[in-house]
XYZ file of C-alpha atoms in Angstrom:
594
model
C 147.862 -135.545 -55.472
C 148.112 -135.583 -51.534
C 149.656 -138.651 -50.631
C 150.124 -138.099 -46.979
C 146.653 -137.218 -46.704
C 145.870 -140.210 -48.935
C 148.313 -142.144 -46.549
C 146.492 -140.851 -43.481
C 142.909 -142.223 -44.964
C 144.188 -145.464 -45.772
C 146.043 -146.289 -42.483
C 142.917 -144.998 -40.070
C 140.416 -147.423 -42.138
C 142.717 -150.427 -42.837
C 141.276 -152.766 -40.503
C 137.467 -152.051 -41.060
C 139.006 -152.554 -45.038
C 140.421 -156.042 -44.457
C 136.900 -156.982 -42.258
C 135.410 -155.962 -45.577
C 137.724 -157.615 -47.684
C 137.050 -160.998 -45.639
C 133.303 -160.261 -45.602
C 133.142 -160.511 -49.628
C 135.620 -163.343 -49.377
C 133.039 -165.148 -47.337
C 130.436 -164.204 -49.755
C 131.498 -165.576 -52.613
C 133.137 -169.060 -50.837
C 129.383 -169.313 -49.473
C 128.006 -169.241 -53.072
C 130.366 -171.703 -54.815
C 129.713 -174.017 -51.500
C 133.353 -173.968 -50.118
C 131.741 -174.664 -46.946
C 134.929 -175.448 -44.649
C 137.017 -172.540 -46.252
C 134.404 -170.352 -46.052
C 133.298 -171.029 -42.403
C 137.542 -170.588 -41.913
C 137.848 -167.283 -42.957
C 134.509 -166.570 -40.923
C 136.475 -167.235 -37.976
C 139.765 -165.065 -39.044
C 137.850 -162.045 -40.321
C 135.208 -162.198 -36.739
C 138.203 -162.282 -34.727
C 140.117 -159.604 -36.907
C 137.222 -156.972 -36.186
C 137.002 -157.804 -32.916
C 140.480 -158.483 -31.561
C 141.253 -154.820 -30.289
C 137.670 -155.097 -28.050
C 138.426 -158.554 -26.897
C 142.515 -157.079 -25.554
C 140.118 -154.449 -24.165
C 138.237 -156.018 -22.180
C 140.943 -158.928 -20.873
C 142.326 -155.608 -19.258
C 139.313 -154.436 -17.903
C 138.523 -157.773 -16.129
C 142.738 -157.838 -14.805
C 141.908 -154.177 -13.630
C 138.426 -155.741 -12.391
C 136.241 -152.975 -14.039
C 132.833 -153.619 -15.642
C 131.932 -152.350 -19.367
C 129.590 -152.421 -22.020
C 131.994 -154.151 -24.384
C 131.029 -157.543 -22.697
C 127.746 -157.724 -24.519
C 129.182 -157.275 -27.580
C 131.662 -160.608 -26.815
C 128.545 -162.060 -25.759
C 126.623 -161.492 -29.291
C 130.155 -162.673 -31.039
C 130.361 -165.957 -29.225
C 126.278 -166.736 -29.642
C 126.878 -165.538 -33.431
C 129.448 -168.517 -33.850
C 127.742 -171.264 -31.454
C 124.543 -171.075 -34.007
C 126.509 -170.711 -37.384
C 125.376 -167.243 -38.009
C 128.429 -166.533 -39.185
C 127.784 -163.537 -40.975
C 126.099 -161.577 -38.281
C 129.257 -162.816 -36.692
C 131.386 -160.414 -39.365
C 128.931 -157.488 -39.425
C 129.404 -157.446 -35.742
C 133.102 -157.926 -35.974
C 132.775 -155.058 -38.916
C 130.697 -152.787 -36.489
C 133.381 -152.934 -33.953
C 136.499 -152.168 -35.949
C 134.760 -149.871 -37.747
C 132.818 -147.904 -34.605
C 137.246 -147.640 -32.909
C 138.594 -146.624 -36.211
C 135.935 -144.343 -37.078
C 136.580 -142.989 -33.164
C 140.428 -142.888 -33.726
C 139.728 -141.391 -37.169
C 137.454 -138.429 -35.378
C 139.777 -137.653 -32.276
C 142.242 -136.728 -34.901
C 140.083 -134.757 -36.827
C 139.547 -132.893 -33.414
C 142.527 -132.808 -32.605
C 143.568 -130.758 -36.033
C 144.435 -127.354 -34.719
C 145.172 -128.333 -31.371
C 147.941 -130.472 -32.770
C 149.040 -127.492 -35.666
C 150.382 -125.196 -32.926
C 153.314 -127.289 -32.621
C 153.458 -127.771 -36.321
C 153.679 -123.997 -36.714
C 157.723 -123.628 -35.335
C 160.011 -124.326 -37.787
C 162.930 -127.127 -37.289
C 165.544 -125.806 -38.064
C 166.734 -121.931 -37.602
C 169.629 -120.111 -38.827
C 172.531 -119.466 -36.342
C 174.775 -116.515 -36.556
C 178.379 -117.135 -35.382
C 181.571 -115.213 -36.072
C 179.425 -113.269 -39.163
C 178.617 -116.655 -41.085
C 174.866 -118.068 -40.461
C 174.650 -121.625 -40.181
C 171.267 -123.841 -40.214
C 170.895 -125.771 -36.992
C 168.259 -128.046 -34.934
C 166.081 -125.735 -33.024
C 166.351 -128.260 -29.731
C 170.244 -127.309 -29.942
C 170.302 -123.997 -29.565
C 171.306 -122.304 -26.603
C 171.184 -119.276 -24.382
C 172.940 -116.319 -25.656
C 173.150 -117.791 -29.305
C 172.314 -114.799 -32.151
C 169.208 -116.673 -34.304
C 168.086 -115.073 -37.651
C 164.831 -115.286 -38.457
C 163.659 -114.043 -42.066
C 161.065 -112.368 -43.306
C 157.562 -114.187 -42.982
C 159.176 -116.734 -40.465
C 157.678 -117.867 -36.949
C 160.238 -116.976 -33.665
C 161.044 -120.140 -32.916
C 162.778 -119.046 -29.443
C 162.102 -116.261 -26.605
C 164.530 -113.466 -27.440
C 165.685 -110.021 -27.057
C 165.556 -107.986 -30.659
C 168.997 -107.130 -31.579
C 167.922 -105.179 -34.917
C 166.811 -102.050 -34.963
C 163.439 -102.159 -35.235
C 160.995 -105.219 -36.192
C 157.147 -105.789 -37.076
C 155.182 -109.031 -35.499
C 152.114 -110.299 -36.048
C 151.414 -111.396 -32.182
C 148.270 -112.458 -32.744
C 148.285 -116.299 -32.566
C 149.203 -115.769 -28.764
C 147.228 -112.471 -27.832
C 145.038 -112.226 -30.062
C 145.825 -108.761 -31.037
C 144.648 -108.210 -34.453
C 146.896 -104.968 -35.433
C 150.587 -105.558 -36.482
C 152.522 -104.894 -33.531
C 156.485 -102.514 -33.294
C 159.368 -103.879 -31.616
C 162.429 -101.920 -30.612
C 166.354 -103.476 -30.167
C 166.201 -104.546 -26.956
C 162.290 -105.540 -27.010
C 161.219 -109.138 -25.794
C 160.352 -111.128 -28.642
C 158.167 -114.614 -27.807
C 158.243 -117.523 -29.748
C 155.253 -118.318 -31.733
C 154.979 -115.223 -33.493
C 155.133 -114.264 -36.863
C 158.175 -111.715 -38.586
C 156.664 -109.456 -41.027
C 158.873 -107.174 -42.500
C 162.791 -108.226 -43.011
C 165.294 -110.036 -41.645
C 166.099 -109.936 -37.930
C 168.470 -110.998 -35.460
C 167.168 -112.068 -31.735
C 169.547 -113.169 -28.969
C 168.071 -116.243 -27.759
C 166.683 -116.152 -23.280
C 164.914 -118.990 -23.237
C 166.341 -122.668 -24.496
C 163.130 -124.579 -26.725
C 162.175 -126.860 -23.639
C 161.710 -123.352 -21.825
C 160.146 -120.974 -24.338
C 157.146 -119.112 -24.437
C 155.216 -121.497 -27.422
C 156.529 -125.106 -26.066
C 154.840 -124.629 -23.226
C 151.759 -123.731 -25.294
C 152.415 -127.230 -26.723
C 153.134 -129.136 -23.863
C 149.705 -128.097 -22.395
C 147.941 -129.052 -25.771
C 149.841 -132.492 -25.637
C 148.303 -133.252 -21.958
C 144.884 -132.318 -22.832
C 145.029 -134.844 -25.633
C 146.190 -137.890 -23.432
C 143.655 -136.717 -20.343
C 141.250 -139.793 -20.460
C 137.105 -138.258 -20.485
C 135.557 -138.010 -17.312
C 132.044 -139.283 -18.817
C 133.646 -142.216 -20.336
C 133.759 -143.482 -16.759
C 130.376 -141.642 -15.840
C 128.988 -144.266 -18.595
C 130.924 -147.032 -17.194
C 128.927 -146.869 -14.338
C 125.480 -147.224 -16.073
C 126.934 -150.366 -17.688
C 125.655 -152.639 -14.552
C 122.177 -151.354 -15.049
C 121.842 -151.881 -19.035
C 123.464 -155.002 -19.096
C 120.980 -156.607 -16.919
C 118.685 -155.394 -18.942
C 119.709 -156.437 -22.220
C 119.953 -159.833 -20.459
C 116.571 -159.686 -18.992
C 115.271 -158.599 -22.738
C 117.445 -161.616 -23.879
C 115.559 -163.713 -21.374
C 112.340 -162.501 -22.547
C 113.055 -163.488 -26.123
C 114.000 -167.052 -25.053
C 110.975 -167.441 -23.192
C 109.091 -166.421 -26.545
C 111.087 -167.768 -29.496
C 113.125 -170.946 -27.082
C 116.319 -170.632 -29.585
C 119.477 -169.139 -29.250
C 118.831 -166.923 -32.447
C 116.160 -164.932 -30.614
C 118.693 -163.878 -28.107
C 121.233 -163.391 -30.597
C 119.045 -160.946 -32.158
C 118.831 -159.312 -28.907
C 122.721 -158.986 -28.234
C 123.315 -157.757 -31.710
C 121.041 -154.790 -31.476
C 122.717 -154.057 -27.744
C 125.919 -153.692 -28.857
C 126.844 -150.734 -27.671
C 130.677 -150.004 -28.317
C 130.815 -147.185 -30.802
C 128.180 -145.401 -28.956
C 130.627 -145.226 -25.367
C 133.186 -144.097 -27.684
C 131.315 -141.106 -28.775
C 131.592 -139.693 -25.297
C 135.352 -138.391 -25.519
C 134.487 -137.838 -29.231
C 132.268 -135.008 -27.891
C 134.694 -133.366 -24.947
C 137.764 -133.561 -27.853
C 135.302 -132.033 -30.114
C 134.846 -129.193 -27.121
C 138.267 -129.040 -26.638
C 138.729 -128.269 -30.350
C 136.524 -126.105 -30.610
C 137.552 -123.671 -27.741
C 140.827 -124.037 -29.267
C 139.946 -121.910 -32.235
C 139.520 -119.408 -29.994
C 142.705 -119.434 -28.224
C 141.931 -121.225 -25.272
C 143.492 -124.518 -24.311
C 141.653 -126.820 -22.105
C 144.643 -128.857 -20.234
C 142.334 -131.268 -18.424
C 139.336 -133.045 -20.672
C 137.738 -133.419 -17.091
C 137.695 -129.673 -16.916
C 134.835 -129.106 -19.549
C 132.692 -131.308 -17.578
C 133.228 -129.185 -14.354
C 133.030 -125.824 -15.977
C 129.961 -126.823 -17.260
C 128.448 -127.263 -13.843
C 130.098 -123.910 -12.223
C 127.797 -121.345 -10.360
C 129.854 -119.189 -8.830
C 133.111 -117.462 -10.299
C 135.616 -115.333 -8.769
C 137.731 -112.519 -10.692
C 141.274 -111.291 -9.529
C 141.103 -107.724 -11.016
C 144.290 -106.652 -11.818
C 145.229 -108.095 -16.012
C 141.798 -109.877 -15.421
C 139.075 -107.684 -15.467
C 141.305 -104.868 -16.437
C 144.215 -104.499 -19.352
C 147.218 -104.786 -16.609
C 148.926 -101.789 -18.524
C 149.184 -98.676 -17.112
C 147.664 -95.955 -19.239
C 147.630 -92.459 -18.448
C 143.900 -90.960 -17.614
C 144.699 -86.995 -16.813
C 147.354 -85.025 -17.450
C 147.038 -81.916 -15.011
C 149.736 -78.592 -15.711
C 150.498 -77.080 -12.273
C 152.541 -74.282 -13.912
C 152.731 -71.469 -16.651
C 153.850 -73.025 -19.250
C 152.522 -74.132 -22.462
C 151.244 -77.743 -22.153
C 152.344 -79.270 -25.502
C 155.860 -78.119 -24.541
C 155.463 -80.021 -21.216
C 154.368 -83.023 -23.124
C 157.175 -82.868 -25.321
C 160.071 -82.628 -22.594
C 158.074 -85.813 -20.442
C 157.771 -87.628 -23.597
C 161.343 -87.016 -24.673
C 162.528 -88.479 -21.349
C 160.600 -91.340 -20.982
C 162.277 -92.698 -24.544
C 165.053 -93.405 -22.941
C 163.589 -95.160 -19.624
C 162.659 -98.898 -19.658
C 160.354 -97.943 -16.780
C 156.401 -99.836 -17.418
C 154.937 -96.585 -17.193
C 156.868 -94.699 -19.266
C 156.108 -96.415 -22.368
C 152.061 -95.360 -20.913
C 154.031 -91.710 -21.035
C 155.202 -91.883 -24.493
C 152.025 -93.103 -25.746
C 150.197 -90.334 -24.712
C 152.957 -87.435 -25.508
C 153.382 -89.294 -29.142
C 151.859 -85.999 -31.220
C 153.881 -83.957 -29.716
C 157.243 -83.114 -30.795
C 160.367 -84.628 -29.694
C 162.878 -82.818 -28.104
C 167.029 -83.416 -27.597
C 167.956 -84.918 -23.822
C 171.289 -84.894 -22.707
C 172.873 -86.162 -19.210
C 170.062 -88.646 -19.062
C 169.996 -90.804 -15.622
C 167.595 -93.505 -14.419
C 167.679 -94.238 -10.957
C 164.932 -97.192 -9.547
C 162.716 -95.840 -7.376
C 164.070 -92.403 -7.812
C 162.690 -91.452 -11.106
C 164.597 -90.305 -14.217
C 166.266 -87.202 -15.108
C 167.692 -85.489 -18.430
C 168.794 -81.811 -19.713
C 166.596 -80.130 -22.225
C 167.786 -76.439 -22.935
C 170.284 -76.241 -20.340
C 167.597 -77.346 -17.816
C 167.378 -80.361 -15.687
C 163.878 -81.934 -15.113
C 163.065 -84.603 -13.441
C 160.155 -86.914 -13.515
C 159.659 -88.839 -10.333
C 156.438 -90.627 -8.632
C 154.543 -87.956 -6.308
C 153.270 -89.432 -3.177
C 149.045 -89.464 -3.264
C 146.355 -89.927 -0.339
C 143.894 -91.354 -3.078
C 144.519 -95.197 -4.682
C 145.882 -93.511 -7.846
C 149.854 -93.811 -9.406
C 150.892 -90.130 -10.345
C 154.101 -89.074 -11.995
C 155.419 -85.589 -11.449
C 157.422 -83.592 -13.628
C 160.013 -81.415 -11.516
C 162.158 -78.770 -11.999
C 164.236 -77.375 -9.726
C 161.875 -79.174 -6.800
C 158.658 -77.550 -8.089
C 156.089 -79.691 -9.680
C 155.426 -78.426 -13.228
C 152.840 -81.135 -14.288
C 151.550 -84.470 -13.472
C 150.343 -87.439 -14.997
C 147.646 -89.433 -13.438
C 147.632 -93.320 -14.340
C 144.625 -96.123 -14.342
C 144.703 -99.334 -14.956
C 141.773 -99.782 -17.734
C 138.615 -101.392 -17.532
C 138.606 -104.328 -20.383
C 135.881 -103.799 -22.742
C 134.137 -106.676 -22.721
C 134.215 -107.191 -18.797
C 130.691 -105.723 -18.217
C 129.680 -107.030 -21.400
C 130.834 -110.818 -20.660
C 129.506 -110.247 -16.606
C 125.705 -109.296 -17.555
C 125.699 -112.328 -19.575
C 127.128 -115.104 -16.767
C 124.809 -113.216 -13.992
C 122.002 -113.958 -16.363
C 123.272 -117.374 -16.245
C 122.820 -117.413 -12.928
C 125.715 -117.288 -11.694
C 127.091 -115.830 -8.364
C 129.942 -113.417 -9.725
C 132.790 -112.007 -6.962
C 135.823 -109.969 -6.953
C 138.696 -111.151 -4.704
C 141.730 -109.397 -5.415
C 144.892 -107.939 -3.425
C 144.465 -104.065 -4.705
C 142.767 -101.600 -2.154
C 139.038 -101.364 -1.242
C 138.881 -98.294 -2.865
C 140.712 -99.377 -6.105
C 138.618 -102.561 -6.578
C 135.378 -100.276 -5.228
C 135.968 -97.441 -8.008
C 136.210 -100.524 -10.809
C 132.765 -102.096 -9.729
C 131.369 -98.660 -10.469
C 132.714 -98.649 -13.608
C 131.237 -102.106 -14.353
C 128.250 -100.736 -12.849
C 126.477 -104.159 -11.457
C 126.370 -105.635 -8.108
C 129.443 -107.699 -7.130
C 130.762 -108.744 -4.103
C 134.462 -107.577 -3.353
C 136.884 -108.909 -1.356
C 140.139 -106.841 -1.476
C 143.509 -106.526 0.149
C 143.768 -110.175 -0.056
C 146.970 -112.246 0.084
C 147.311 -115.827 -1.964
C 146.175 -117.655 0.790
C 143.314 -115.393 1.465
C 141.804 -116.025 -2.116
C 142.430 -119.395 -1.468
C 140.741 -119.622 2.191
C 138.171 -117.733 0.592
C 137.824 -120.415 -2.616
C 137.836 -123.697 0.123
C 135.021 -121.529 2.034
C 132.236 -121.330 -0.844
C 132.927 -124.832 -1.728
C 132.254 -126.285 1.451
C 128.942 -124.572 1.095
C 128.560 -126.700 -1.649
C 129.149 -124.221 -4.703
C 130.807 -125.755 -7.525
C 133.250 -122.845 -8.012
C 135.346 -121.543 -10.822
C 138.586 -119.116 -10.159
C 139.725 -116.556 -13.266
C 142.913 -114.754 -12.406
C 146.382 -114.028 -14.304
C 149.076 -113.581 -12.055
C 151.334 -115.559 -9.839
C 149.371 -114.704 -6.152
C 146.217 -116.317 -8.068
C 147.894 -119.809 -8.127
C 147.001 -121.872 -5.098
C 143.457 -120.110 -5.492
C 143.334 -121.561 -8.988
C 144.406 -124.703 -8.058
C 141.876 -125.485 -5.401
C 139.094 -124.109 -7.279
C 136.864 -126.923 -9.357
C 137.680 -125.010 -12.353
C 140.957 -122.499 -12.683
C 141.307 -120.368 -15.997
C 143.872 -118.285 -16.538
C 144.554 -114.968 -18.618
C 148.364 -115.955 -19.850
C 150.582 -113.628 -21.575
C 153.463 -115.678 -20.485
C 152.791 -119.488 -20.218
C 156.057 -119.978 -18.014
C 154.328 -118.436 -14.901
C 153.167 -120.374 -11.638
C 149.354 -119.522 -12.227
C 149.406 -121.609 -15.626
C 150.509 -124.747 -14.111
C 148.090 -124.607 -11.549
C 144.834 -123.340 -13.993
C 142.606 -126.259 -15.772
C 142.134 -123.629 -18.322
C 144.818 -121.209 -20.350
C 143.118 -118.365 -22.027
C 145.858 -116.724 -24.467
C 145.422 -112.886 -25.082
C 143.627 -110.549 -22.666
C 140.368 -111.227 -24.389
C 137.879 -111.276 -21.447
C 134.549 -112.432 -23.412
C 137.143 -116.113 -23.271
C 135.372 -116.887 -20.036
C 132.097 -116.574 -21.171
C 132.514 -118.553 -24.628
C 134.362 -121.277 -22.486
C 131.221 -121.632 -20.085
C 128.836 -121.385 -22.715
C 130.978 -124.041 -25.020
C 131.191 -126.636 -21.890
C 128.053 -126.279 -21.537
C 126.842 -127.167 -24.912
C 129.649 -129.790 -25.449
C 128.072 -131.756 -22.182
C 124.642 -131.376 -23.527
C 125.507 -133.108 -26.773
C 127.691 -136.025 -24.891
C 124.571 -136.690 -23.169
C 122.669 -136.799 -26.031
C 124.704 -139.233 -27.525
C 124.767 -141.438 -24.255
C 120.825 -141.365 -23.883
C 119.685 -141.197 -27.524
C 122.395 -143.980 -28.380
C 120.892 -146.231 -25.410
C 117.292 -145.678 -25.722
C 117.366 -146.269 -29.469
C 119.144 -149.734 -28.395
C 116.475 -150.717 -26.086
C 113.668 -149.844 -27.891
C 115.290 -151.983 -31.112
C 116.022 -154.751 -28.418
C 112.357 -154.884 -27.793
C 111.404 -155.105 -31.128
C 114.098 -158.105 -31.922
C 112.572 -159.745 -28.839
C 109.271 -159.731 -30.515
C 110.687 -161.322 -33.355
C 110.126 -158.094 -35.551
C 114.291 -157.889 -35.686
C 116.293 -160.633 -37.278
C 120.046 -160.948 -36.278
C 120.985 -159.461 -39.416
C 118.395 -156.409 -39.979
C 119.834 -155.966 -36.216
C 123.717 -155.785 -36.571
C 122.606 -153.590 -39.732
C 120.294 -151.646 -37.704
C 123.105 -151.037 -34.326
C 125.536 -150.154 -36.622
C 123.335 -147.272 -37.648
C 122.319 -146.105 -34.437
C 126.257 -146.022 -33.525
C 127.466 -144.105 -36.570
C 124.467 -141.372 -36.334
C 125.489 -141.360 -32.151
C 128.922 -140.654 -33.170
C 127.889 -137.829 -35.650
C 126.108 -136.578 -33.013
C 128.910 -136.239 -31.033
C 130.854 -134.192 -33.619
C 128.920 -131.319 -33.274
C 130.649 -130.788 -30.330
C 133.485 -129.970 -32.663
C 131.831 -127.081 -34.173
């Protein structure tokens, strides 16, 4: 049996269950005609349900703010001046059970948001003078030697000190393929050890590493209070004057307090505000799932209203990893063999294109390098056969990197590189220009770079290129003082002020520590580009259903409020008939969750 769970259940319901508990009490006083301890715990269990609206709404007058929740006070204090006392507990039911059943779903929502954290262990084994030694995770330090065991999550941001390792990297990139690490390779906390044990020296401290900060963004978009919370805040005005001019109407027909009462119990309207963030959470949860983590609740609103969105190129709309495109032989020799001496080299060079170098020499055979030196900026030479070669970056009048293979100063081969083309960017851009949106390209590569990548894409974009950060960001506060609500997709640190002045930033993060990160509204982990189109298309709907709930939920009240007015709606058919409409609003709402 799950007691936890059990646990869990029992504490998110206990107040509706004592509401209930006084409800039957009053019941069964009422038919053995205890009519003064009945009327008693009448009282207690009406001001149990509705104690945590009451505290509410004390605040809101102190902060002088005007909501909903007033009517329901109203209906409470009308319940008790005409003896209906239990309309007074089904209301006072209603409202404990509409915020628990609220608290109850935001966790539910929350689920996977909140399991990232869950997913780093506690404690970690330490290694110190060759014995290994549990310890806190929060303790360790810089520099100390961790072991993590087979099947384990990297608690810490590390360098590999055992030979060789296999990660599953996919909770943070989303790469589906186990991935190879090397001794010396960066290993990030959050992913998952495969094969056997290893040992990682430790780079970052917890508060600094790579998955925290994956947490610490989750923990702010749970505390970010819903933007249309406060959007329905300010229709309160309008449909409390006309529940009371409903209530009015009643009076005027049926002259007795009950008519009204019948009124106010049908308006009550709590649960049904409260379905609002039940909806963005929902959103939030649901874009979760697919790796992306809204830090701003206010943000799905926004995104859901963009029209124009700009692209940095460079690790947005392409990989950010060098790959090699041509390999061109300017000499007589046999190209495999040429393949085999670059590809021998670049093992031993930490260089980012030289792993691009090994990956495309890796069927051809390895040869033996001796006298191996790496020089920055200068390239890297070895001795294969009693011959030096050297590989070195060869000057070029076009946009693209090349990598020469010299010997003796004569250029024996060359490697052309590209940065490539993600494959769902023209995918994922058909699909927001048939959105209507306005789609551009700002980015601080060449004209011709950024030109040659649009004809790739093939559609018509608008470029912008050779652009510094505050160019992007000039040209962000430009389009939205033409009034376009505008959203800013980028990766890199020269993309931060640009995606903090945009209405919306989202961010492709491989590393959560950098600057553009803390200045996005939106952290998309992996290089999956089809993010920004499930993000739009999930605001969108997660906006459409809070609406629902706000317009459904308040029509449905009205029109019952008309009916009750009528006399066609006794108080208690009408707390029995709100509480309804709120649960089935709230349901509503959860499909945003989905």
């Amino acid at each position: 049996m799950n007691f936890p769970k059990i646990f869990f259940y029992v504490r998110s319901f206990m107040l509706p269950f004592m509401v209930v508990l006084g409800l039957i009490a009053y019941l069964i006083l009422s038919l053995v005609h205890l009519t003064t301890l009945s009327i008693m715990v009448a009282f207690v269990t009406i001001l149990a349900g509705s104690y945590p609206l009451i505290a509410e709404s004390i605040e809101d007058i102190k902060n002088k703010q005007f909501g909903l929740d007033y009517i329901a006070i109203l209906a409470i204090v009308v319940a008790l001046i005409t003896h209906e006392y239990l309309v007074g507990i089904i209301l006072g039911l209603m409202l404990a059970t509409g915020r628990n059943l609220e608290d109850f779903a935001s966790k539910l929502a929350k689920k996977s948001l909140s399991s990232l954290a869950e997913r780093i262990p506690h404690d970690v084994g330490v290694e110190n003078n060759g014995a290994v030694a549990s310890k806190p995770v929060g303790s360790i330090q810089v520099n100390d030697i961790i072991i993590v065991r087979k099947g384990e999550v990297i608690p810490l941001d590390g360098l590999l000190l055992s030979p060789t390792a296999v990660v599953d990297e996919s909770s943070l990139t989303g790469e589906a393929f186990p991935a190879d690490k090397y001794s010396g390779d960066l290993l990030r906390s959050g992913i998952l050890n495969l094969e056997s044990v290893i040992r990682v020296k430790v780079t970052k401290r917890e508060k600094d590493s790579t998955y925290k900060k994956i947490v610490q963004l989750v923990e702010r978009a749970q505390s970010e209070k819903a933007p249309l919370v406060r959007l329905a805040d300010k229709y309160s005005l309008y449909f409390t004057a006309i529940t009371l001019f409903i209530s009015a109407i009643a009076y005027l027909l049926h002259p007795n307090l009950e008519a009204i009462l019948a009124v106010l119990v049908v308006a009550t309207p709590c649960p049904l505000i409260l379905a609002t963030p039940i909806a963005l959470i929902g959103g939030m949860n649901a874009q979760a799932r697919k790796r992306i983590i809204i830090k701003k609740l206010a943000s799905i609103e926004s995104l859901s209203r963009v029209d124009t969105i700009i692209f940095d190129k460079t690790g947005t709309l392409t990989l950010g990893k060098p790959r090699v495109s041509k390999f061109i032989v300017h000499a007589k020799i046999d190209k495999e063999r040429l393949l085999s001496i670059a590809g021998s080299m670049e093992r031993n060079s930490l260089h980012p294109l030289a792993k691009a170098i090994v990956d495309f020499a890796a069927k051809s055979p390895t040869m033996e390098v001796t006298s191996v030196t790496e020089v920055v900026g200068k390239g890297i030479s070895g001795v294969i056969d009693g011959k030096t070669y050297l590989l070195a970056k060869i000057d070029s009048s076009d946009s693209a990197m090349r990598i020469g293979i010299f010997l003796n100063g004569i250029v024996l081969g060359e490697f052309v590189f590209e940065d490539q083309l993600k494959l769902e960017s023209k995918k994922t851009i058909e699909s927001l220009k048939n959105l209507n949106m306005t789609i551009k390209i700002f980015t601080g590569d060449k004209l011709s770079t950024a030109v040659e990548l649009v004809k790739k894409i093939g559609l018509e974009i608008e470029v912008k290129a050779g652009l510094k950060p505050e160019d992007k960001q000039k040209g962000i506060e430009d389009l939205k003082h033409e009034g376009r609500t505008v959203a800013m997709v980028g990766d890199g640190i020269n993309d931060a002020p640009a995606l903090a002045l945009s209405d919306v930033g989202m961010v492709f993060a491989n590393d959560e520590q950098t600057a553009a990160s803390e200045a996005a509204d939106i952290v998309l982990l992996g290089g999956n580009f089809s993010s920004v189109l499930y993000s739009i298309l999930s605001a969108k709907r997660t906006i459409l259903i809070a609406k629902q709930s706000i317009l459904w939920g308040i029509g449905l009240s009205i029109f019952c409020m008309i009916l009750a007015a009528l006399g066609y709606i006794p108080p208690l058919a009408g707390s029995l008939i709100q509480e309804a409409i709120d649960v089935a609003v709230i349901l509503n709402a959860l499909r945003a969750a989905r």
